[in-house]
mmCIF file of C-alpha atoms and ligand atoms in Angstrom:
data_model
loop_
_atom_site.group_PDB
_atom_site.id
_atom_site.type_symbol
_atom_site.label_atom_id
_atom_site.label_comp_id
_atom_site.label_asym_id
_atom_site.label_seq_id
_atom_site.Cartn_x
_atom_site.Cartn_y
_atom_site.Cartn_z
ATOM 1 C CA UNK U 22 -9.371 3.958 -126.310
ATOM 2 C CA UNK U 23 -6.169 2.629 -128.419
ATOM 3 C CA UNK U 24 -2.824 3.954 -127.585
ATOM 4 C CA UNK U 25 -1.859 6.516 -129.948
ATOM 5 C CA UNK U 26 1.125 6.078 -132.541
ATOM 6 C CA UNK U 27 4.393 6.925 -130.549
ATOM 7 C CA UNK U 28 8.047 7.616 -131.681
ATOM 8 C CA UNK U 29 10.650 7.844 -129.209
ATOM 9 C CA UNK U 30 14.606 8.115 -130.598
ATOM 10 C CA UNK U 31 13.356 7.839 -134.001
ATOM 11 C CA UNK U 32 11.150 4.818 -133.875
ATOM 12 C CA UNK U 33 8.182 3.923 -134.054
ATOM 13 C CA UNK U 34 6.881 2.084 -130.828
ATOM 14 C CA UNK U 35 3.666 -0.613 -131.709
ATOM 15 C CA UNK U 36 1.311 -0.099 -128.639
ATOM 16 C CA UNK U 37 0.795 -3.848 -127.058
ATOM 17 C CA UNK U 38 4.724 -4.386 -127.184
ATOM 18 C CA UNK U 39 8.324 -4.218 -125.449
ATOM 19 C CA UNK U 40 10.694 -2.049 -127.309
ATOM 20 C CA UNK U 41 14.185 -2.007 -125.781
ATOM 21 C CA UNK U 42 15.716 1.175 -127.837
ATOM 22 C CA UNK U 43 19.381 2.849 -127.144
ATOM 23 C CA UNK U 44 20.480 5.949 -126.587
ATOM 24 C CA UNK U 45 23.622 6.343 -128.307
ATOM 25 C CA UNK U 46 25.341 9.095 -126.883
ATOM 26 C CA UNK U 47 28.904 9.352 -128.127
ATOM 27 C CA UNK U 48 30.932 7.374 -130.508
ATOM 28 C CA UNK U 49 34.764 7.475 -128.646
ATOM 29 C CA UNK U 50 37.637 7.810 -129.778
ATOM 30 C CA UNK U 51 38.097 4.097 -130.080
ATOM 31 C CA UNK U 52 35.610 4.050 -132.378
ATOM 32 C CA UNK U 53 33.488 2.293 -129.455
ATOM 33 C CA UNK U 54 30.214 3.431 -129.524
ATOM 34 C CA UNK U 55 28.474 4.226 -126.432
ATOM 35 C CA UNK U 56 24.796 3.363 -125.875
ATOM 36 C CA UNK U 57 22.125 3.247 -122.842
ATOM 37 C CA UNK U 58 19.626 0.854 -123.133
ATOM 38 C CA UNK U 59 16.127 2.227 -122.827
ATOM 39 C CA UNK U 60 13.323 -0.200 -121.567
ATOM 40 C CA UNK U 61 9.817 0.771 -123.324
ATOM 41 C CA UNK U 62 6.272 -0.560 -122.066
ATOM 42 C CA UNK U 63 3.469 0.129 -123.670
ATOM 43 C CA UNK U 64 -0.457 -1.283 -123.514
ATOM 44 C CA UNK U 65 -2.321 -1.392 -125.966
ATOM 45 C CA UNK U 66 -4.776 0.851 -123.735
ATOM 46 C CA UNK U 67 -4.342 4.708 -124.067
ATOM 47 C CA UNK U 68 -2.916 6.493 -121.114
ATOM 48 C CA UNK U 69 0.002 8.329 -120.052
ATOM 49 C CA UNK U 70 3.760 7.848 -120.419
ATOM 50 C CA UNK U 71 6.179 8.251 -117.229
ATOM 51 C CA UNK U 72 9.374 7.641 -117.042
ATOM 52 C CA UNK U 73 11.526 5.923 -114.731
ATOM 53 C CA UNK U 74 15.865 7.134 -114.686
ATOM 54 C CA UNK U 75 18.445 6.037 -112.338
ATOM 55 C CA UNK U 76 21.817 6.295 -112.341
ATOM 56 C CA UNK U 77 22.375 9.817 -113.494
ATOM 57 C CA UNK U 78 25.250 9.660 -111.068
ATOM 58 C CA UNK U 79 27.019 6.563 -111.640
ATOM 59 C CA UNK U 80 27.822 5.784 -108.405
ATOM 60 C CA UNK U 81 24.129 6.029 -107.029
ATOM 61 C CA UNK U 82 23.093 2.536 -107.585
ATOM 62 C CA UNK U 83 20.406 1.914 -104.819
ATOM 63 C CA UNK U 84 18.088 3.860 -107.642
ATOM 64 C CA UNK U 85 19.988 1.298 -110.685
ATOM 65 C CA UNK U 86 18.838 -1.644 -108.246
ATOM 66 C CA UNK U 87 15.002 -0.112 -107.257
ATOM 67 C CA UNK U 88 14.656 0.577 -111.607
ATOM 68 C CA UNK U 89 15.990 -3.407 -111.546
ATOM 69 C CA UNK U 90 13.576 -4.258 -108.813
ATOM 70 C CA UNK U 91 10.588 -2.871 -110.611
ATOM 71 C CA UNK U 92 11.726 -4.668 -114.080
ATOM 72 C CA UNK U 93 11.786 -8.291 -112.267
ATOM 73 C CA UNK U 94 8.799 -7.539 -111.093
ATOM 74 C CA UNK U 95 7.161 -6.819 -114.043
ATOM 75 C CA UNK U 96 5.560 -3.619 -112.925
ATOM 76 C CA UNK U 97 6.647 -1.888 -115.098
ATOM 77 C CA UNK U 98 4.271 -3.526 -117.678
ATOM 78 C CA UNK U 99 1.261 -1.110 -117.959
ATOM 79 C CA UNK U 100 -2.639 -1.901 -118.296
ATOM 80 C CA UNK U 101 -3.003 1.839 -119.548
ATOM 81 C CA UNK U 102 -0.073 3.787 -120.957
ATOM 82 C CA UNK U 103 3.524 3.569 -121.879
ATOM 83 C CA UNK U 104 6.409 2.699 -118.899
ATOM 84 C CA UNK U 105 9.618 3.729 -119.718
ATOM 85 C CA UNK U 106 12.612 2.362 -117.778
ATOM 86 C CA UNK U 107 16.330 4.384 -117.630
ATOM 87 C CA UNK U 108 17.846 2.247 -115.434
ATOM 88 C CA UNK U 109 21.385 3.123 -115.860
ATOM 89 C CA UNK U 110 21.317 7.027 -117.144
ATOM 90 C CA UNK U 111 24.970 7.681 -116.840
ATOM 91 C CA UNK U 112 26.519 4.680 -117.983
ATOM 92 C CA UNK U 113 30.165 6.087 -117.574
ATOM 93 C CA UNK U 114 30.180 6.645 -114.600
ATOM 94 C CA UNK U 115 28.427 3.198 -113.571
ATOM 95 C CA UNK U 116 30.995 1.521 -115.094
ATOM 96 C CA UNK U 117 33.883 3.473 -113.258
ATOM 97 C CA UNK U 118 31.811 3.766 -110.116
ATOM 98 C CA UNK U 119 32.142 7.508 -110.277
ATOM 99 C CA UNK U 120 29.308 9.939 -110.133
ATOM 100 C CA UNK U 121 30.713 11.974 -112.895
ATOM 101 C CA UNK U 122 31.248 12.090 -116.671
ATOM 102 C CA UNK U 123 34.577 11.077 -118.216
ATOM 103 C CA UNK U 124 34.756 14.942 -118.771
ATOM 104 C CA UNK U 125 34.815 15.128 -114.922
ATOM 105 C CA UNK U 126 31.354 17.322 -115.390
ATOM 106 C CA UNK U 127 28.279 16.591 -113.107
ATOM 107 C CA UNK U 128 26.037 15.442 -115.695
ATOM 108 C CA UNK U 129 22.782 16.800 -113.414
ATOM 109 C CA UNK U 130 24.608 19.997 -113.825
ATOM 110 C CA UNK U 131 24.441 20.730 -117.993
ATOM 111 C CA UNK U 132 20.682 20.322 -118.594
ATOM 112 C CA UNK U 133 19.017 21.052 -121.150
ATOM 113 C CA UNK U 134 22.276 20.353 -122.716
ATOM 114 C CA UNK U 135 23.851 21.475 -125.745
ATOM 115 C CA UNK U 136 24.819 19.420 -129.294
ATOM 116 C CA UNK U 137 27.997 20.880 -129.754
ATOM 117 C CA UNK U 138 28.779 21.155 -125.742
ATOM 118 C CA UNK U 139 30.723 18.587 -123.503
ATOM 119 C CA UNK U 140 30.273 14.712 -123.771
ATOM 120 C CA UNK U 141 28.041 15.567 -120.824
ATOM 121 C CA UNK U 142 26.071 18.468 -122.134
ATOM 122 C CA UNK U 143 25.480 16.621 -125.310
ATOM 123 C CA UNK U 144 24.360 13.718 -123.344
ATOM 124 C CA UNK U 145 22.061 15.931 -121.526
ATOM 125 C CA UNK U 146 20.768 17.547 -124.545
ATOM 126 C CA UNK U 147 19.860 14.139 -126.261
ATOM 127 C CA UNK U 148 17.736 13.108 -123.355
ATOM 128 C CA UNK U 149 16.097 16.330 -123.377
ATOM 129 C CA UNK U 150 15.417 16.960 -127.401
ATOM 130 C CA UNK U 151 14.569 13.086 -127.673
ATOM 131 C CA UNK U 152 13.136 11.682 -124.604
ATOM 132 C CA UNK U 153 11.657 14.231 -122.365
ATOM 133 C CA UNK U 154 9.358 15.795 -125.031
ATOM 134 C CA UNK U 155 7.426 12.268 -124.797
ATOM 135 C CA UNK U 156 6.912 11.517 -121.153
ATOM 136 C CA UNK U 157 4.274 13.127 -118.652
ATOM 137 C CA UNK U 158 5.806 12.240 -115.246
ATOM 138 C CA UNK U 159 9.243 11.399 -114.131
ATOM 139 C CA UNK U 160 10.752 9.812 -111.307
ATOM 140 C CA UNK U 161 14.116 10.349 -110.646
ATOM 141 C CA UNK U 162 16.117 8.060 -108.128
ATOM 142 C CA UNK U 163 18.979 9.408 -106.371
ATOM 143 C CA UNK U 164 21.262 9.104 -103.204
ATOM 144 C CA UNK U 165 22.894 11.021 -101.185
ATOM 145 C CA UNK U 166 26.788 11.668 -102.549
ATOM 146 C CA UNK U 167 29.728 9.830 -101.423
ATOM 147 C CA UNK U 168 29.674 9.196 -98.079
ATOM 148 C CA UNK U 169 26.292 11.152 -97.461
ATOM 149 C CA UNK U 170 23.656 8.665 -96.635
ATOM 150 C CA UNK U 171 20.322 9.834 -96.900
ATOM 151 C CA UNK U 172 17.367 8.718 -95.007
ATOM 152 C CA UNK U 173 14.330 7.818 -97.585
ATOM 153 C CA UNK U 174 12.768 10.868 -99.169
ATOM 154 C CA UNK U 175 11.370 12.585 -101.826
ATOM 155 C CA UNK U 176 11.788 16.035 -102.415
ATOM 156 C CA UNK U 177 9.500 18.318 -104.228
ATOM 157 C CA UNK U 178 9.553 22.274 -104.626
ATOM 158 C CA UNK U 179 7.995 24.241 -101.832
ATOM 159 C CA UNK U 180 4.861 26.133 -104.353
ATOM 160 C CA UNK U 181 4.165 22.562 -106.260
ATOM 161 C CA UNK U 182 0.579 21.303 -104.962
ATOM 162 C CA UNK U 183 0.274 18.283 -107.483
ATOM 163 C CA UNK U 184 3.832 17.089 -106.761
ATOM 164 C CA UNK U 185 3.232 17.413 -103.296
ATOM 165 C CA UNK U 186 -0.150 15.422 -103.939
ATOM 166 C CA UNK U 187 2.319 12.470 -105.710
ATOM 167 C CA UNK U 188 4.816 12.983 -102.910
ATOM 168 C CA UNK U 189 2.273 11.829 -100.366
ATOM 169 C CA UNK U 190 1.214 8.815 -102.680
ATOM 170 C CA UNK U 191 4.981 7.751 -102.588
ATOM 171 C CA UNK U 192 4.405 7.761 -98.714
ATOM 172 C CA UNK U 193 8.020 7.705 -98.133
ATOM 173 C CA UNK U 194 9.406 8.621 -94.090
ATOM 174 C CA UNK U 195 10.524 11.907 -95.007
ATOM 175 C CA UNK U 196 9.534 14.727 -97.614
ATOM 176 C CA UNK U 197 11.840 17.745 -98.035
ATOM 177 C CA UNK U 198 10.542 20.903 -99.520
ATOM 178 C CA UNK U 199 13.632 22.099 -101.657
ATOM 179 C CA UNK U 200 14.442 24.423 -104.314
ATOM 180 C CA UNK U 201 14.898 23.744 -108.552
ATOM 181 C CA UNK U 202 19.109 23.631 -108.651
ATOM 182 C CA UNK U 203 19.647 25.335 -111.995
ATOM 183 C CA UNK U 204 20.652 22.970 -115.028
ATOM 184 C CA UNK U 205 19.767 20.151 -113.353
ATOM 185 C CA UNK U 206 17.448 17.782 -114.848
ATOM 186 C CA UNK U 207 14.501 18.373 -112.354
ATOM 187 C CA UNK U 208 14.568 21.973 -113.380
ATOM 188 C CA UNK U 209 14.370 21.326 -116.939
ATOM 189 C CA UNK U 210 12.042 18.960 -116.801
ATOM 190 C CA UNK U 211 9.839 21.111 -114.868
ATOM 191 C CA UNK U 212 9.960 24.264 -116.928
ATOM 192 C CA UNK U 213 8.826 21.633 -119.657
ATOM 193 C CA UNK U 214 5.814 21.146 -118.050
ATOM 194 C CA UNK U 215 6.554 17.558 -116.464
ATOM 195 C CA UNK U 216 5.309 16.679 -113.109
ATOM 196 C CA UNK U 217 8.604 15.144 -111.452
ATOM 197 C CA UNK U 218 9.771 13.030 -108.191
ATOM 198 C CA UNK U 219 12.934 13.174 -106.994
ATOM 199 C CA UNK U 220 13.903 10.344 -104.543
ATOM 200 C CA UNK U 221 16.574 10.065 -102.808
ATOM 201 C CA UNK U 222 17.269 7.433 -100.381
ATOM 202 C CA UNK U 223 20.646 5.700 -98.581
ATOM 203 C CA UNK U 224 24.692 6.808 -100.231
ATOM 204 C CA UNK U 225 26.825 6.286 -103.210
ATOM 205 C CA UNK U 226 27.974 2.824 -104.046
ATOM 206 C CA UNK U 227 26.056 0.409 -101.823
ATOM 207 C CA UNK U 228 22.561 -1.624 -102.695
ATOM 208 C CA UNK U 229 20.540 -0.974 -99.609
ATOM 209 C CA UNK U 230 18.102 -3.674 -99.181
ATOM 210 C CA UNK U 231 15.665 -1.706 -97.165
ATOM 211 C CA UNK U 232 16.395 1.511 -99.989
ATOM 212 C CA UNK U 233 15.632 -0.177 -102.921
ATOM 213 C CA UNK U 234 12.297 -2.083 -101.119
ATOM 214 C CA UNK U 235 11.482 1.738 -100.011
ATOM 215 C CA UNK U 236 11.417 2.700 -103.440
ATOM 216 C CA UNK U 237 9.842 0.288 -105.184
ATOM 217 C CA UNK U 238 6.925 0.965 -103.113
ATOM 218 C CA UNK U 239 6.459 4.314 -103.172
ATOM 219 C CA UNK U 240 6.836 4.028 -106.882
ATOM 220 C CA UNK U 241 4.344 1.150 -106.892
ATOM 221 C CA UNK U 242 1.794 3.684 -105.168
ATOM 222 C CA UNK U 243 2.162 5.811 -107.793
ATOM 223 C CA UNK U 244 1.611 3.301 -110.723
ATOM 224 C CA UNK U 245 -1.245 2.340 -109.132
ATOM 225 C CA UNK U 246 -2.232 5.634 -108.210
ATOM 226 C CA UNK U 247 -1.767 7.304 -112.001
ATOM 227 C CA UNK U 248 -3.529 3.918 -113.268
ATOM 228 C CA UNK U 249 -0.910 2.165 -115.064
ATOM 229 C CA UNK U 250 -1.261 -0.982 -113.131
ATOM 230 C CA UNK U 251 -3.549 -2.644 -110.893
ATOM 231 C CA UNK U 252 -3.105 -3.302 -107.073
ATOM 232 C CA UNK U 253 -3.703 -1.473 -103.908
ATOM 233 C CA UNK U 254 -1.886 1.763 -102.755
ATOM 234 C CA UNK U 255 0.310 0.991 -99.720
ATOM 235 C CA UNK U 256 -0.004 4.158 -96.895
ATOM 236 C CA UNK U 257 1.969 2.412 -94.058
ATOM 237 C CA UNK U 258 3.514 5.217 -92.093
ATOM 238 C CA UNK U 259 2.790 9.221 -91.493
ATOM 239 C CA UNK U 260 5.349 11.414 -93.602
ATOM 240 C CA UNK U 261 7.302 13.730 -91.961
ATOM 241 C CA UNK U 262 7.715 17.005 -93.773
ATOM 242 C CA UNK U 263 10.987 19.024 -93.699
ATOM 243 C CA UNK U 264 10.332 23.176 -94.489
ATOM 244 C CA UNK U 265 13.528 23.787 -93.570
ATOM 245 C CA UNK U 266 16.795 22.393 -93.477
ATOM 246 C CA UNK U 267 20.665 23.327 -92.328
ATOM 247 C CA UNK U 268 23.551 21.068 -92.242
ATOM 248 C CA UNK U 269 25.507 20.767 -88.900
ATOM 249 C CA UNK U 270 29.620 21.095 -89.565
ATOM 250 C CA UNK U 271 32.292 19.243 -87.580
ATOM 251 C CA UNK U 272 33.692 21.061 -85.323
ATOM 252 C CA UNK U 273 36.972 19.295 -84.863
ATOM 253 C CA UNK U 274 38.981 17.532 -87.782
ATOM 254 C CA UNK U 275 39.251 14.082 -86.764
ATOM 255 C CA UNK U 276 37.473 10.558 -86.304
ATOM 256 C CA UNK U 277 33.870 10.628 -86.725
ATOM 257 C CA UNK U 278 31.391 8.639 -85.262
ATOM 258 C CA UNK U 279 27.616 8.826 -85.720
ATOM 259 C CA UNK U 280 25.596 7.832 -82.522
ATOM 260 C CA UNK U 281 22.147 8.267 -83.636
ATOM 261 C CA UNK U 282 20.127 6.593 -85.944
ATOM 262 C CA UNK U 283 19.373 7.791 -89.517
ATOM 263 C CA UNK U 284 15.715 9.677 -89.151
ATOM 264 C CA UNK U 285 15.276 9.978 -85.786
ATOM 265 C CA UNK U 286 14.067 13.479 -83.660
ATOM 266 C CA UNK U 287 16.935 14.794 -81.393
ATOM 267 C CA UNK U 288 16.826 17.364 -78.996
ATOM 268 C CA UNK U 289 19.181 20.565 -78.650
ATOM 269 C CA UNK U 290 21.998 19.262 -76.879
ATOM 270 C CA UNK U 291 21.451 15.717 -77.532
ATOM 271 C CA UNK U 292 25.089 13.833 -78.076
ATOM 272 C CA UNK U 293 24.957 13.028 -81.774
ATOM 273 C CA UNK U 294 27.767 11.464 -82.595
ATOM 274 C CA UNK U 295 31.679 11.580 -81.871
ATOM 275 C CA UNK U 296 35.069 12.830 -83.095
ATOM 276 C CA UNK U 297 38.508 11.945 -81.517
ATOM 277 C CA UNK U 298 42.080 11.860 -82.666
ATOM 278 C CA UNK U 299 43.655 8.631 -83.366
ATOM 279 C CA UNK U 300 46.344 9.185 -80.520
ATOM 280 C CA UNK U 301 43.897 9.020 -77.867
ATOM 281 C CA UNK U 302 44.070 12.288 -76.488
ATOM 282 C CA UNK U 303 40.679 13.909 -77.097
ATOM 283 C CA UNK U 304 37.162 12.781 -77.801
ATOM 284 C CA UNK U 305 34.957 15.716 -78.553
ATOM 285 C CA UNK U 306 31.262 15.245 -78.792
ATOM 286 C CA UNK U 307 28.932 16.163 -81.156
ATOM 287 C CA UNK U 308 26.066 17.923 -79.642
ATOM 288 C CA UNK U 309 23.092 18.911 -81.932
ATOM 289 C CA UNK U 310 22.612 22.810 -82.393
ATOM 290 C CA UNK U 311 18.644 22.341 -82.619
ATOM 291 C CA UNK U 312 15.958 20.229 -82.348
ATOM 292 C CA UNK U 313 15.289 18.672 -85.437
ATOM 293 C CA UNK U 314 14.710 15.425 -87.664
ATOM 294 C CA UNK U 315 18.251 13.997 -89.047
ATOM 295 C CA UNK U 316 17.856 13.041 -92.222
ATOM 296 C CA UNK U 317 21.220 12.561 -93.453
ATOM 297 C CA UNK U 318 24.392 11.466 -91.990
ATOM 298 C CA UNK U 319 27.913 11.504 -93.046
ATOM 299 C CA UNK U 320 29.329 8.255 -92.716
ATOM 300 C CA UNK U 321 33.175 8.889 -93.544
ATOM 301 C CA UNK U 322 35.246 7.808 -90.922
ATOM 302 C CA UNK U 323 37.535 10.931 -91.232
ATOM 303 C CA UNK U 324 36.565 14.268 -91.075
ATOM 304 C CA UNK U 325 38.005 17.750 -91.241
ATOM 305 C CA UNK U 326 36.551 20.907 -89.396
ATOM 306 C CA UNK U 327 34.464 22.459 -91.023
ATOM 307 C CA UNK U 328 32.841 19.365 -93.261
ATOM 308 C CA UNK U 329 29.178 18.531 -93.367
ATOM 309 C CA UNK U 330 28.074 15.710 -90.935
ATOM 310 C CA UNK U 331 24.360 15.561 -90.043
ATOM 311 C CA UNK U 332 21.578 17.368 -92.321
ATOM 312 C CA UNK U 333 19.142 18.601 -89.869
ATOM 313 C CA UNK U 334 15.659 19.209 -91.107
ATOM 314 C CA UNK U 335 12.740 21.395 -89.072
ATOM 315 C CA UNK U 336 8.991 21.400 -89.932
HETATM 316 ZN ZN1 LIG L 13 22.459 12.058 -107.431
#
């Protein structure tokens, strides 16, 4: 069957073609206009339409560079369907390697959005009144904030079987059950009836080779899987699940050092890491308080009591 006709922004996109459309978002007050480039692919074959956003946090550009990846590589060039690619959502904050708006606001934080709201809610509201209508499944590529540096993971909401089903596709080393964050853009997108991934994988401000490879996988499998391209679904490892998590604070303010590796199961009492004053007088250790899976670590070199420093997750 032929692709149906499809507008998205305003215009009309031919099946059988490339469309690169912006998003114009604001006009400043430099009379610069500021636009996002959105990459459209569709076949001429009918099929569904997922989309593919990065960079809703400026700084988190392992998900700019998997969206990149995926582009070079021309998967994102369906037999069936209509690919669209978001590569750099927040373009802001890319540009001033910050993960907020210019308005300081978290733009994951004002969804739906509002026209006459913040540059960020407005932003927000765009995406939701003239994108999201259009698109059947979303993956959303995140990492962990500043300093946080998050093992490889999607997570999904505890009750959701058919995400969970996608999850598994993904086949990524961890999957954390977690809760909708209200006005975020998972939320809204799921009370509009879109299936949606949320990865997350490595910190703020870095292009993780073994991230971005990670994620263009895992959203490979799902291509494949949802039949938008050909190939062969990749299960190489067993997913661990998280049920629950709890993050383990500092106990001392001081210099931190991480002594375990990213992932890995530790045992109650297990020396986890370090933190010592830079006069040489004490070196606490950091025991952990359970066993569990770490799945994120802190990597600042400074702490202060009190601060989050390893994101222990329990099955
Ligand atoms: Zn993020």
């Amino acid at each position: 069957m032929l692709n149906k006709p499809f507008k998205l922004l305003g215009k009309e996109i031919p099946a059988g073609s490339k469309t690169v459309l912006d998003l114009e978002i604001a006009k400043l007050h430099t009379r610069t206009t500021v636009k996002v480039p959105v990459i459209i692919e569709r076949s001429i074959v009918d099929g569904p339409v997922i989309l593919l956003m990065a960079g809703l946090h400026g700084d988190e550009v392992n998900g700019v560079g998997i969206i990149r990846e995926i582009i070079q590589q021309k998967l994102n060039k369906p037999k069936a369907g209509t690919i669209i690619c978001l590569p750099v959502f927040n373009i802001f904050g890319y540009l001033f390697h910050s993960r907020e708006f210019p308005d300081g606001r978290d733009l994951n934080r004002v969804f739906p959005g509002n026209a006459n709201g913040s540059l960020a809610s407005q932003f927000a509201h765009q995406f939701t009144t003239e994108i999201a209508p259009y698109v059947d499944y979303v993956i959303d590529y995140h990492t962990g904030g500043g300093e946080r540096d998050n093992v490889s993971q999607i997570r999904i909401h505890p009750n959701e079987v058919d995400t969970l089903k996608l999850a598994e596709i993904f086949n990524p080393p961890f999957i954390i059950k977690s809760n909708y964050i209200s006005k975020s853009v998972r939320f809204t997108l799921n009370k509009m009836g879109k299936t949606i991934l949320l990865f997350e994988g490595g910190k703020a401000n870095e292009l993780n080779k073994e991230i971005i490879a990670e994620g263009v996988k895992g959203t490979k499998n799902i291509l494949v899987h949802l039949g938008f391209i050909d190939g062969e679904i990749q299960l190489k490892r067993e997913t661990i699940f998280i049920e629950n998590s709890k993050w383990q604070r500092a106990s001392h303010s001081g210099m931190f050092q991480a002594v375990v590796k990213n992932g890995s199961f530790i045992k109650k009492k297990e020396i986890i890491g370090y933190i010592q004053d830079p006069f040489g007088e004490f070196k606490k250790k950091v025991t952990a308080t359970h066993d569990a899976y770490i799945f994120c670590i802190n990597r600042t070199p400074i702490v202060n009591k009190g601060d989050a420093i390893f994101h222990l997750g329990t099955q």
